[in-house]
Short mmCIF file of C-alpha atoms in Angstrom, two decimals:
data_model
loop_
_atom_site.label_atom_id
_atom_site.label_comp_id
_atom_site.label_asym_id
_atom_site.label_seq_id
_atom_site.Cartn_x
_atom_site.Cartn_y
_atom_site.Cartn_z
CA MET A 1 134.52 101.98 76.30
CA ILE A 2 132.42 98.87 76.17
CA LEU A 3 132.18 96.54 79.14
CA ASN A 4 134.09 93.46 78.15
CA TYR A 5 132.70 90.07 78.94
CA SER A 6 136.01 88.66 80.07
CA GLN A 7 135.45 90.20 83.50
CA PRO A 8 135.93 87.39 85.99
CA LEU A 9 133.31 88.54 88.47
CA GLU A 10 130.36 88.90 86.12
CA ILE A 11 127.67 86.28 86.61
CA THR A 12 127.12 86.35 82.84
CA ASN A 13 130.19 84.12 82.54
CA LEU A 14 128.51 81.47 84.63
CA THR A 15 125.17 81.67 82.84
CA SER A 16 126.67 81.52 79.34
CA TRP A 17 128.91 78.61 80.38
CA LEU A 18 125.83 76.80 81.73
CA ASP A 19 123.95 77.48 78.53
CA THR A 20 126.68 76.14 76.24
CA THR A 21 127.21 73.06 78.43
CA LEU A 22 123.51 72.24 78.42
CA ARG A 23 123.15 72.83 74.70
CA SER A 24 126.04 70.53 73.91
CA SER A 25 124.35 67.57 75.54
CA MET A 26 120.60 67.87 75.04
CA SER A 27 117.90 69.20 72.77
CA GLU A 28 116.60 72.75 72.64
CA PHE A 29 113.40 71.91 74.53
CA TRP A 30 115.14 70.48 77.56
CA VAL A 31 117.73 73.23 77.64
CA LEU A 32 115.02 75.86 77.75
CA LEU A 33 113.01 73.93 80.32
CA ILE A 34 115.96 73.54 82.65
CA GLU A 35 116.94 77.16 82.22
CA PHE A 36 113.43 78.42 82.89
CA VAL A 37 113.21 76.39 86.07
CA LEU A 38 116.64 77.56 87.16
CA VAL A 39 115.79 81.20 86.54
CA GLY A 40 112.55 80.79 88.46
CA VAL A 41 114.28 79.17 91.42
CA VAL A 42 117.02 81.78 91.47
CA LEU A 43 114.49 84.61 91.36
CA LEU A 44 112.42 83.10 94.16
CA ALA A 45 115.52 82.60 96.28
CA ALA A 46 116.72 86.11 95.56
CA TYR A 47 113.27 87.40 96.47
CA ALA A 48 113.40 85.79 99.89
CA VAL A 49 117.03 86.66 100.57
CA ILE A 50 116.64 90.30 99.55
CA ALA A 51 113.59 90.56 101.80
CA LEU A 52 115.56 89.19 104.75
CA ILE A 53 118.44 91.57 104.11
CA LEU A 54 116.03 94.49 103.74
CA ILE A 55 114.26 93.69 106.99
CA TYR A 56 117.57 93.56 108.80
CA ALA A 57 118.79 96.76 107.17
CA GLU A 58 115.57 98.56 107.89
CA ARG A 59 115.59 97.59 111.55
CA LYS A 60 119.22 98.57 111.92
CA ILE A 61 118.91 101.92 110.16
CA THR A 62 115.66 102.70 111.95
CA ALA A 63 117.39 102.02 115.23
CA PHE A 64 120.27 104.29 114.32
CA PHE A 65 117.87 107.08 113.49
CA GLN A 66 116.35 106.67 116.94
CA ALA A 67 119.68 106.52 118.79
CA ARG A 68 119.33 102.80 119.45
CA TYR A 69 121.46 99.83 118.37
CA GLY A 70 118.70 97.72 116.85
CA PRO A 71 118.90 93.94 116.77
CA ASN A 72 122.29 92.92 118.14
CA ARG A 73 121.77 89.69 120.07
CA VAL A 74 121.16 86.99 117.46
CA GLY A 75 124.47 86.36 115.78
CA LYS A 76 127.19 88.92 115.26
CA TRP A 77 125.56 92.40 115.18
CA GLY A 78 122.20 90.64 115.12
CA LEU A 79 122.79 89.41 111.58
CA LEU A 80 120.71 86.29 112.12
CA GLN A 81 117.77 88.18 113.58
CA SER A 82 115.69 88.26 110.42
CA VAL A 83 116.45 84.58 109.75
CA ALA A 84 115.14 83.79 113.21
CA ASP A 85 112.06 85.90 112.54
CA MET A 86 111.49 84.08 109.28
CA ILE A 87 111.64 80.69 110.99
CA LYS A 88 109.20 81.95 113.60
CA ILE A 89 106.73 83.18 111.02
CA LEU A 90 106.96 79.90 109.11
CA LEU A 91 106.10 77.96 112.25
CA LYS A 92 103.08 80.06 113.16
CA GLU A 93 99.56 78.80 112.77
CA ILE A 94 97.44 80.02 109.89
CA ILE A 95 94.17 80.90 111.57
CA LYS A 96 90.98 80.36 109.62
CA ILE A 97 88.55 83.18 110.26
CA ASN A 98 84.90 82.32 110.76
CA ARG A 99 82.45 83.90 108.31
CA SER A 100 85.22 85.11 106.06
CA ASP A 101 85.17 84.48 102.34
CA ARG A 102 87.51 81.53 102.56
CA PHE A 103 88.60 81.36 98.93
CA LEU A 104 89.28 85.05 98.49
CA PHE A 105 90.85 85.24 101.92
CA PHE A 106 93.47 82.71 100.92
CA ALA A 107 93.83 84.06 97.38
CA ALA A 108 94.53 87.64 98.43
CA PRO A 109 98.10 87.24 99.72
CA VAL A 110 98.94 85.22 96.63
CA PHE A 111 97.81 88.10 94.43
CA MET A 112 100.02 90.43 96.39
CA ILE A 113 103.09 88.25 96.21
CA VAL A 114 102.57 87.28 92.57
CA ALA A 115 102.27 90.92 91.52
CA SER A 116 105.47 91.87 93.28
CA MET A 117 107.18 88.73 91.99
CA LEU A 118 106.21 89.52 88.40
CA THR A 119 107.68 92.99 88.74
CA PHE A 120 110.74 91.62 90.47
CA GLY A 121 111.39 89.29 87.53
CA ALA A 122 111.61 92.14 85.04
CA ILE A 123 114.27 94.10 86.88
CA PRO A 124 117.73 94.11 85.25
CA PHE A 125 120.04 93.19 88.12
CA GLY A 126 123.16 93.38 86.03
CA LYS A 127 124.47 93.04 82.53
CA GLY A 128 122.63 90.02 81.14
CA LEU A 129 120.97 89.41 84.48
CA ASN A 130 117.38 90.18 83.62
CA ALA A 131 115.00 87.29 83.25
CA ILE A 132 113.06 89.08 80.57
CA ASP A 133 113.87 92.18 78.54
CA PHE A 134 110.70 93.43 76.89
CA ASN A 135 110.68 96.23 74.43
CA ILE A 136 107.90 97.65 76.60
CA GLY A 137 109.65 97.00 79.91
CA VAL A 138 108.53 100.21 81.62
CA LEU A 139 104.93 99.68 80.62
CA TYR A 140 105.07 96.07 81.79
CA VAL A 141 106.47 97.04 85.17
CA THR A 142 103.89 99.77 85.73
CA ALA A 143 101.08 97.46 84.68
CA VAL A 144 102.11 94.44 86.69
CA SER A 145 103.06 96.25 89.87
CA SER A 146 99.55 97.71 90.09
CA LEU A 147 98.08 94.21 90.35
CA GLY A 148 99.13 94.11 94.00
CA ILE A 149 96.27 96.40 94.95
CA ILE A 150 93.83 93.63 94.04
CA GLY A 151 95.39 91.56 96.78
CA VAL A 152 94.96 94.40 99.25
CA LEU A 153 91.32 95.06 98.33
CA LEU A 154 90.48 91.36 98.36
CA ALA A 155 92.10 90.98 101.76
CA GLY A 156 90.04 93.81 103.17
CA TRP A 157 86.83 92.54 101.62
CA SER A 158 87.16 88.85 102.40
CA SER A 159 88.22 89.33 106.02
CA ASN A 160 84.66 90.40 106.88
CA ASN A 161 86.05 92.95 109.28
CA LYS A 162 85.25 96.63 109.12
CA TYR A 163 88.76 97.67 110.06
CA SER A 164 90.25 95.56 107.33
CA MET A 165 87.75 96.93 104.87
CA ILE A 166 88.43 100.58 105.71
CA GLY A 167 92.15 99.92 105.69
CA ALA A 168 91.90 98.28 102.29
CA MET A 169 89.85 101.15 100.89
CA ARG A 170 92.36 103.66 102.17
CA SER A 171 95.19 101.66 100.75
CA GLY A 172 93.33 101.34 97.46
CA ALA A 173 92.66 105.07 97.22
CA GLN A 174 96.27 105.80 98.02
CA PHE A 175 97.67 103.23 95.64
CA VAL A 176 95.48 104.15 92.69
CA SER A 177 96.23 107.86 93.13
CA TYR A 178 99.96 107.52 93.42
CA GLU A 179 100.22 104.92 90.69
CA LEU A 180 99.22 107.71 88.35
CA SER A 181 102.08 109.94 89.42
CA ALA A 182 104.60 107.15 89.32
CA GLY A 183 103.50 106.24 85.82
CA PHE A 184 103.69 109.81 84.60
CA ALA A 185 107.14 110.28 86.11
CA LEU A 186 108.34 107.20 84.27
CA MET A 187 106.71 108.42 81.08
CA THR A 188 108.69 111.66 81.37
CA ILE A 189 111.87 109.65 81.23
CA VAL A 190 110.55 107.49 78.43
CA VAL A 191 110.15 110.69 76.45
CA LEU A 192 113.76 111.53 77.22
CA ALA A 193 115.21 108.10 76.58
CA GLY A 194 113.08 107.38 73.55
CA THR A 195 112.65 103.76 74.56
CA MET A 196 110.71 101.61 77.00
CA GLN A 197 113.19 98.76 76.98
CA PHE A 198 115.28 98.64 80.13
CA SER A 199 118.47 97.41 78.48
CA THR A 200 118.40 100.12 75.81
CA MET A 201 117.53 102.71 78.40
CA ILE A 202 120.52 101.71 80.54
CA GLU A 203 122.81 101.60 77.53
CA GLY A 204 121.71 105.14 76.69
CA GLN A 205 122.79 106.31 80.15
CA ARG A 206 126.39 105.24 79.73
CA TYR A 207 127.92 108.69 80.07
CA CYS A 208 125.04 110.70 81.41
CA TRP A 209 122.34 109.44 83.69
CA ASN A 210 118.79 110.30 82.77
CA LEU A 211 118.61 112.17 86.05
CA PHE A 212 121.14 114.71 84.75
CA ASN A 213 120.42 114.44 81.05
CA GLY A 214 117.02 116.10 81.30
CA HIS A 215 118.30 118.33 84.15
CA ILE A 216 115.37 120.28 85.67
CA SER A 217 112.62 118.14 84.23
CA SER A 218 114.36 114.88 85.14
CA MET A 219 115.00 116.05 88.69
CA ILE A 220 111.33 116.88 89.16
CA ALA A 221 110.33 113.53 87.71
CA PHE A 222 112.81 111.75 89.95
CA ILE A 223 111.53 113.42 93.09
CA ILE A 224 107.93 112.77 92.10
CA TYR A 225 108.71 109.15 91.33
CA LEU A 226 110.39 108.70 94.70
CA ILE A 227 107.49 110.29 96.56
CA SER A 228 104.81 108.34 94.73
CA GLY A 229 106.79 105.13 94.84
CA HIS A 230 107.21 105.57 98.55
CA ALA A 231 103.48 106.15 98.89
CA GLU A 232 102.71 103.06 96.83
CA THR A 233 104.60 100.87 99.25
CA ASN A 234 102.31 102.03 102.06
CA ARG A 235 105.17 103.03 104.28
CA GLY A 236 105.45 105.99 106.59
CA PRO A 237 104.74 108.91 106.28
CA PHE A 238 102.10 107.43 103.97
CA ASP A 239 101.27 104.39 106.13
CA LEU A 240 97.58 105.20 106.38
CA PRO A 241 96.27 101.64 106.12
CA GLU A 242 98.19 100.73 109.22
CA ALA A 243 96.75 102.93 111.92
CA GLU A 244 96.90 101.11 115.21
CA SER A 245 94.58 103.44 117.04
CA GLU A 246 91.72 103.53 114.55
CA LEU A 247 92.18 100.60 112.16
CA THR A 248 94.41 98.17 114.07
CA ALA A 249 96.68 96.81 111.34
CA GLY A 250 94.61 97.78 108.30
CA TYR A 251 93.89 95.27 105.57
CA HIS A 252 96.01 92.49 107.03
CA THR A 253 94.48 92.58 110.50
CA GLU A 254 92.99 89.11 110.19
CA TYR A 255 96.00 87.43 108.64
CA SER A 256 98.42 85.31 110.57
CA GLY A 257 101.44 83.14 110.02
CA LEU A 258 102.72 82.77 106.52
CA GLN A 259 99.88 84.72 104.94
CA PHE A 260 100.82 87.74 106.98
CA GLY A 261 104.39 86.92 106.03
CA PHE A 262 103.43 87.28 102.38
CA TYR A 263 102.17 90.79 102.96
CA TYR A 264 105.21 91.64 104.99
CA LEU A 265 107.52 90.24 102.34
CA ALA A 266 105.68 92.00 99.53
CA GLU A 267 105.85 95.31 101.39
CA TYR A 268 109.60 95.09 101.73
CA LEU A 269 110.13 93.82 98.23
CA ASN A 270 107.97 96.61 96.86
CA MET A 271 110.32 99.05 98.53
CA PHE A 272 113.21 97.30 96.77
CA ILE A 273 111.35 97.20 93.46
CA ILE A 274 110.56 100.91 93.57
CA ALA A 275 114.18 101.69 94.37
CA SER A 276 115.48 99.43 91.63
CA ILE A 277 113.16 100.83 88.98
CA ALA A 278 114.24 104.33 90.00
CA THR A 279 117.84 103.16 89.73
CA THR A 280 117.28 101.66 86.30
CA VAL A 281 115.34 104.53 84.88
CA PHE A 282 117.05 107.51 86.47
CA LEU A 283 120.46 106.46 87.76
CA GLY A 284 121.82 104.37 84.92
CA GLY A 285 120.86 100.98 86.34
CA TYR A 286 123.75 98.54 86.42
CA MET A 287 125.95 100.82 84.33
CA PRO A 288 129.19 101.84 86.06
CA ILE A 289 130.04 105.52 86.32
CA GLN A 290 131.74 106.39 83.04
CA VAL A 291 133.17 109.69 81.89
CA HIS A 292 133.93 110.60 78.29
CA GLY A 293 137.62 110.41 77.55
CA TRP A 294 138.79 109.18 80.97
CA ASP A 295 139.65 105.70 79.72
CA ALA A 296 141.72 104.63 82.73
CA PHE A 297 139.00 105.73 85.14
CA ASN A 298 136.33 104.03 83.02
CA GLY A 299 138.38 100.84 83.00
CA ILE A 300 138.67 100.80 86.77
CA MET A 301 134.97 101.53 87.21
CA ALA A 302 134.08 98.78 84.74
CA MET A 303 136.16 96.32 86.78
CA ILE A 304 133.48 96.46 89.45
CA PRO A 305 130.78 93.95 88.46
CA THR A 306 127.57 95.45 87.14
CA TYR A 307 125.37 93.83 89.78
CA VAL A 308 127.42 95.56 92.47
CA TRP A 309 126.68 98.88 90.81
CA PHE A 310 123.01 98.03 90.61
CA PHE A 311 122.67 96.97 94.22
CA GLY A 312 124.81 99.88 95.39
CA LYS A 313 122.63 102.47 93.69
CA THR A 314 119.48 100.70 94.88
CA ALA A 315 120.79 100.64 98.43
CA VAL A 316 121.31 104.40 98.35
CA LEU A 317 117.70 104.90 97.29
CA ILE A 318 116.43 102.48 99.92
CA PHE A 319 118.37 104.38 102.54
CA LEU A 320 116.76 107.58 101.26
CA SER A 321 113.37 105.96 101.66
CA LEU A 322 114.12 104.98 105.24
CA TRP A 323 115.48 108.40 105.97
CA VAL A 324 112.24 109.96 104.73
CA ARG A 325 110.23 107.45 106.71
CA TRP A 326 111.83 108.43 109.99
CA SER A 327 111.90 112.16 109.32
CA PHE A 328 108.40 113.15 108.37
CA PRO A 329 105.17 113.16 110.32
CA ARG A 330 102.37 110.93 109.12
CA LEU A 331 99.81 112.44 106.74
CA ARG A 332 96.08 112.48 107.17
CA ILE A 333 94.03 110.85 104.39
CA ASP A 334 92.84 114.19 102.97
CA GLN A 335 96.36 115.62 103.10
CA LEU A 336 97.59 112.53 101.33
CA LEU A 337 95.11 112.88 98.50
CA ASN A 338 95.72 116.64 98.39
CA LEU A 339 99.40 116.04 97.87
CA GLU A 340 98.73 113.72 94.98
CA TRP A 341 95.87 115.42 93.16
CA LYS A 342 96.67 119.06 93.85
CA TYR A 343 100.45 119.00 93.74
CA LEU A 344 102.14 115.96 92.25
CA LEU A 345 99.77 115.31 89.36
CA PRO A 346 99.55 118.88 87.96
CA ILE A 347 103.28 119.38 88.36
CA ASN A 348 103.83 116.08 86.66
CA LEU A 349 101.66 116.96 83.68
CA VAL A 350 103.45 120.26 83.23
CA ASN A 351 106.73 118.42 83.64
CA ILE A 352 105.98 116.01 80.79
CA VAL A 353 105.26 118.94 78.48
CA LEU A 354 108.48 120.58 79.66
CA MET A 355 110.41 117.41 78.95
CA VAL A 356 108.92 117.15 75.48
CA ILE A 357 109.99 120.74 74.81
CA LEU A 358 113.49 120.03 76.15
CA VAL A 359 113.87 116.99 73.94
CA LEU A 360 112.41 118.60 70.81
CA THR A 361 114.41 121.82 71.09
CA GLY A 362 117.60 119.95 71.90
CA LEU A 363 118.13 121.32 75.38
CA THR A 364 119.11 118.07 77.08
CA LEU A 365 122.69 117.80 78.29
CA THR A 366 123.64 115.24 75.64
CA ASP A 367 122.37 117.60 72.97
CA LEU A 368 123.98 120.69 74.47
CA PHE A 369 127.42 119.18 75.17
CA PRO A 370 127.82 116.27 72.75
CA GLY A 371 131.50 115.78 73.50
CA LEU A 372 131.13 115.85 77.26
CA PHE A 373 128.26 113.51 77.88
CA MET B 1 96.43 135.72 91.74
CA SER B 2 97.02 135.53 95.44
CA SER B 3 95.82 131.94 95.50
CA VAL B 4 98.40 131.01 92.87
CA LEU B 5 101.05 132.75 94.94
CA LYS B 6 99.83 130.89 97.99
CA TYR B 7 100.01 127.59 96.14
CA PHE B 8 103.62 128.05 95.13
CA SER B 9 104.84 129.65 98.34
CA GLY B 10 103.16 126.83 100.25
CA LEU B 11 104.87 124.29 98.03
CA PHE B 12 108.32 125.76 98.47
CA THR B 13 108.06 126.45 102.21
CA GLY B 14 106.83 122.89 102.54
CA ILE B 15 109.82 121.51 100.69
CA ARG B 16 112.13 123.70 102.76
CA SER B 17 110.71 122.55 106.07
CA LEU B 18 110.87 118.93 104.95
CA LEU B 19 114.54 119.35 104.08
CA THR B 20 115.16 120.94 107.47
CA GLY B 21 113.55 117.91 109.05
CA MET B 22 115.71 115.57 107.05
CA GLY B 23 118.78 117.52 108.15
CA GLU B 24 117.79 117.05 111.77
CA THR B 25 117.31 113.30 111.38
CA TRP B 26 120.62 113.08 109.53
CA LYS B 27 122.33 114.58 112.56
CA GLU B 28 120.39 112.21 114.78
CA LEU B 29 121.67 109.25 112.75
CA TRP B 30 125.21 109.92 113.94
CA THR B 31 124.52 110.71 117.57
CA LYS B 32 125.76 108.44 120.31
CA LYS B 33 123.41 105.55 120.89
CA VAL B 34 121.68 105.61 124.25
CA THR B 35 120.81 101.92 124.52
CA GLN B 36 121.91 100.38 127.81
CA GLN B 37 123.36 96.95 127.04
CA TYR B 38 122.16 95.69 130.38
CA PRO B 39 123.73 92.43 131.43
CA GLU B 40 127.10 93.44 129.97
CA ASN B 41 127.22 96.89 131.55
CA ARG B 42 126.33 95.88 135.09
CA ASP B 43 129.58 97.34 136.41
CA THR B 44 129.02 100.77 134.93
CA LEU B 45 125.26 100.89 135.17
CA VAL B 46 123.95 103.96 136.97
CA ILE B 47 120.58 103.66 138.69
CA SER B 48 119.15 106.79 140.23
CA ASP B 49 119.43 106.91 144.02
CA ARG B 50 115.77 107.63 144.45
CA PHE B 51 114.69 104.67 142.31
CA ARG B 52 112.56 102.44 144.56
CA CYS B 53 113.29 98.76 144.23
CA GLU B 54 113.68 97.12 147.58
CA LEU B 55 112.49 98.17 151.01
CA THR B 56 115.21 97.90 153.61
CA MET B 57 115.64 98.65 157.25
CA PRO B 58 119.09 100.17 157.71
CA HIS B 59 121.08 98.60 160.51
CA ASP B 60 124.17 100.23 161.98
CA GLU B 61 127.44 98.56 162.94
CA ASN B 62 126.00 97.40 166.28
CA ASN B 63 123.21 95.57 164.45
CA GLU B 64 120.74 98.15 165.68
CA HIS B 65 117.82 99.59 163.79
CA ALA B 66 115.48 102.49 164.48
CA CYS B 67 112.14 100.71 164.30
CA THR B 68 109.91 101.10 167.35
CA ALA B 69 107.35 98.59 166.11
CA CYS B 70 104.69 101.30 166.13
CA GLY B 71 103.02 99.76 163.07
CA ILE B 72 102.35 103.02 161.26
CA CYS B 73 103.94 101.67 158.11
CA GLN B 74 101.63 98.67 158.23
CA ILE B 75 98.58 100.88 158.67
CA ASN B 76 99.61 103.17 155.83
CA CYS B 77 100.46 100.46 153.39
CA PRO B 78 97.70 100.54 150.72
CA ASN B 79 97.76 96.88 149.91
CA GLY B 80 98.84 95.16 153.05
CA THR B 81 102.38 94.49 152.03
CA ILE B 82 103.90 95.06 155.46
CA VAL B 83 103.27 92.99 158.55
CA VAL B 84 104.85 94.29 161.73
CA THR B 85 104.86 91.85 164.63
CA PRO B 86 105.75 93.42 167.96
CA LYS B 87 106.57 91.61 171.15
CA MET B 88 106.50 92.70 174.78
CA ILE B 89 109.57 92.48 176.90
CA GLU B 90 110.37 93.50 180.47
CA THR B 91 113.19 96.03 180.83
CA GLU B 92 115.73 96.03 183.67
CA ASP B 93 113.72 98.54 185.68
CA GLY B 94 110.68 96.30 185.47
CA LYS B 95 108.75 98.17 182.81
CA GLN B 96 106.82 96.51 180.02
CA LYS B 97 108.15 97.59 176.63
CA LYS B 98 107.01 96.89 173.10
CA ILE B 99 109.83 96.05 170.73
CA LEU B 100 110.02 94.73 167.20
CA ASP B 101 109.89 91.00 166.70
CA THR B 102 109.62 90.71 162.91
CA HIS B 103 109.08 93.29 160.18
CA LYS B 104 107.89 91.43 157.10
CA TRP B 105 107.54 92.89 153.64
CA ASP B 106 106.20 91.20 150.51
CA LEU B 107 107.90 92.53 147.38
CA GLY B 108 105.34 90.80 145.17
CA MET B 109 102.51 92.90 146.61
CA CYS B 110 104.37 96.19 146.90
CA THR B 111 103.49 99.11 144.61
CA PHE B 112 106.58 101.07 145.63
CA CYS B 113 104.44 104.03 146.66
CA ASN B 114 106.93 105.03 149.37
CA LEU B 115 104.18 105.76 151.93
CA CYS B 116 105.81 103.55 154.56
CA VAL B 117 109.09 105.45 154.29
CA ILE B 118 107.38 108.84 154.34
CA THR B 119 105.23 108.11 157.36
CA CYS B 120 107.77 106.30 159.50
CA PRO B 121 108.23 108.54 162.55
CA SER B 122 111.66 107.17 163.36
CA ASN B 123 113.19 106.98 159.90
CA ALA B 124 113.64 103.26 160.16
CA LEU B 125 112.83 102.35 156.57
CA LYS B 126 114.51 103.13 153.29
CA PHE B 127 113.99 102.19 149.64
CA GLU B 128 117.18 100.96 147.99
CA ASN B 129 117.86 101.04 144.24
CA THR B 130 118.94 97.41 144.03
CA PHE B 131 116.70 96.41 141.16
CA GLU B 132 117.68 92.83 140.40
CA ASN B 133 114.95 91.21 142.44
CA ALA B 134 113.84 88.39 140.17
CA VAL B 135 113.47 85.04 141.92
CA PHE B 136 112.05 81.68 140.91
CA ASN B 137 109.51 81.39 143.70
CA ARG B 138 106.94 83.81 145.01
CA GLU B 139 107.75 82.82 148.56
CA LYS B 140 111.22 84.22 148.12
CA LEU B 141 109.72 87.66 147.55
CA LYS B 142 108.57 87.76 151.16
CA GLN B 143 111.40 89.22 153.17
CA GLN B 144 112.05 89.91 156.80
CA LEU B 145 113.58 93.34 157.07
CA ASN B 146 115.03 93.31 160.59
CA HIS B 147 118.19 91.28 160.87
CA GLU B 148 118.58 88.28 163.11
CA GLY B 149 119.33 89.31 166.69
CA SER B 150 119.04 93.02 166.03
CA LYS B 151 117.65 95.43 168.56
CA MET B 152 116.37 98.95 168.67
CA ARG B 153 118.80 101.83 168.83
CA GLU B 154 118.38 103.76 172.09
CA LYS B 155 116.88 107.19 171.49
CA LYS B 156 119.09 110.17 172.22
CA LYS B 157 116.12 112.48 172.72
CA GLU B 158 116.45 113.95 169.29
CA PRO B 159 113.64 116.16 168.09
CA VAL B 160 111.62 114.38 165.45
CA ALA B 161 110.53 117.35 163.36
CA PRO B 162 113.87 118.35 161.79
CA LYS B 163 114.50 114.77 160.93
CA VAL B 164 111.38 114.66 158.85
CA GLU B 165 112.57 117.70 156.96
CA GLU B 166 115.88 116.08 156.21
CA LYS B 167 114.24 113.31 154.31
CA GLU B 168 113.89 113.99 150.64
CA THR B 169 110.22 113.43 150.28
CA PRO B 170 108.83 115.91 147.81
CA ASN B 171 105.63 113.89 147.51
CA ALA B 172 104.82 114.20 151.18
#
């Protein structure tokens, strides 16, 4: 059953209405210009809002893991806490550090935020809700998200502070290592799906998510992607750059005010981006849960707007990430690199070969049970 | 061969222990929250009896205290928080007697070490657990412990030693 566009809750209705209205009254150039600006503004706004929601959710869930209540004074259940924090961080002074490389120092946070923004723009949030749908979407996302490390290294270098520098080098080593695993895990699924385009990939997961379709190989790839994605976001148990006792705050030690806010924002958004890419690639993205032959069930599931499905699945993965963060002890730098180079990478390489064999010999679930999935 | 075995057994025991850890934190997620919502729960708040917040001199119903104005608490106080001012009076049978005039204590200087309570030979002092001591002025932290018009309780020739044992002073 195909999702019909007459669904009242889909945002696609609004966007297509806007498009036809604009086209009826002005030329192609202006229509495109207005639409580009609108998309940009909406993405920026979504970026900020999602970050605020994530910060609130993280603080709340963290608190619950530690038998606390978390923020509960500002607004009902502390809902306005992260808004208040945002206002505070906007009002703070941006301190200029003596003997720092001024240009690079100010450019570094921009690199960070631009990289995460570029990745954010390519995510399909719902049916027809992706700003851009490349035929090499997966490659684009992997390439662009790795730009953020330039921001981190520049921050460490330009601060002229040994702690920042060591923190940045640690972060760089960690990021570069785990980027490899994340890329390979995505490649495994590209082998399975036979496409790099997000929309086609999601369409292919209508009845069977990639996570189940390639069964054992997909599961391994999923777990590896989650681990390496988690490590890429520099969050515990992989939060080596931020070691209060030996490195103070790592690469962003010298940053204050909004510049620190950029790093903070990018960190949270990277968590969201990792979760949403995992959702798109492994868990069927915005596609509702559909079962072959159960038309009534499929109809009900399709009633729920696609963006709700997307954000729901992403939220589950984000919760998983927080759960991991508050369960596991922090790794040492050598243990961290051990995990990547001695475990994840070899397993990943074997896994790709396994996936190729599964696909070529027709052992995926869609091949084995064509009527069921 | 054994190193290969070690690699894989290490991998799987590692995964198993990580899952055990996640199970523990999952249980922890649903436990009762221990946060004390302080200003709201003032009525039900439980503060331990031995929590030292405010030095007091217990007075009985006749407005009598046990302080003999010996000044041992003042001598023992590590940072000069206590000032005991005695005064001399003449009793009915014409004897000179030293009694307490004022017993002053400065909360702002106190480290709550409990030495004054431990060393008091007549059990005249006590630390209460009333913890809401914030004031707007440092002067208000300086308190006089003996009440207005109070006098010393007449001794009933009680032995001092058992009394010391009665006090719960494990640090002594």
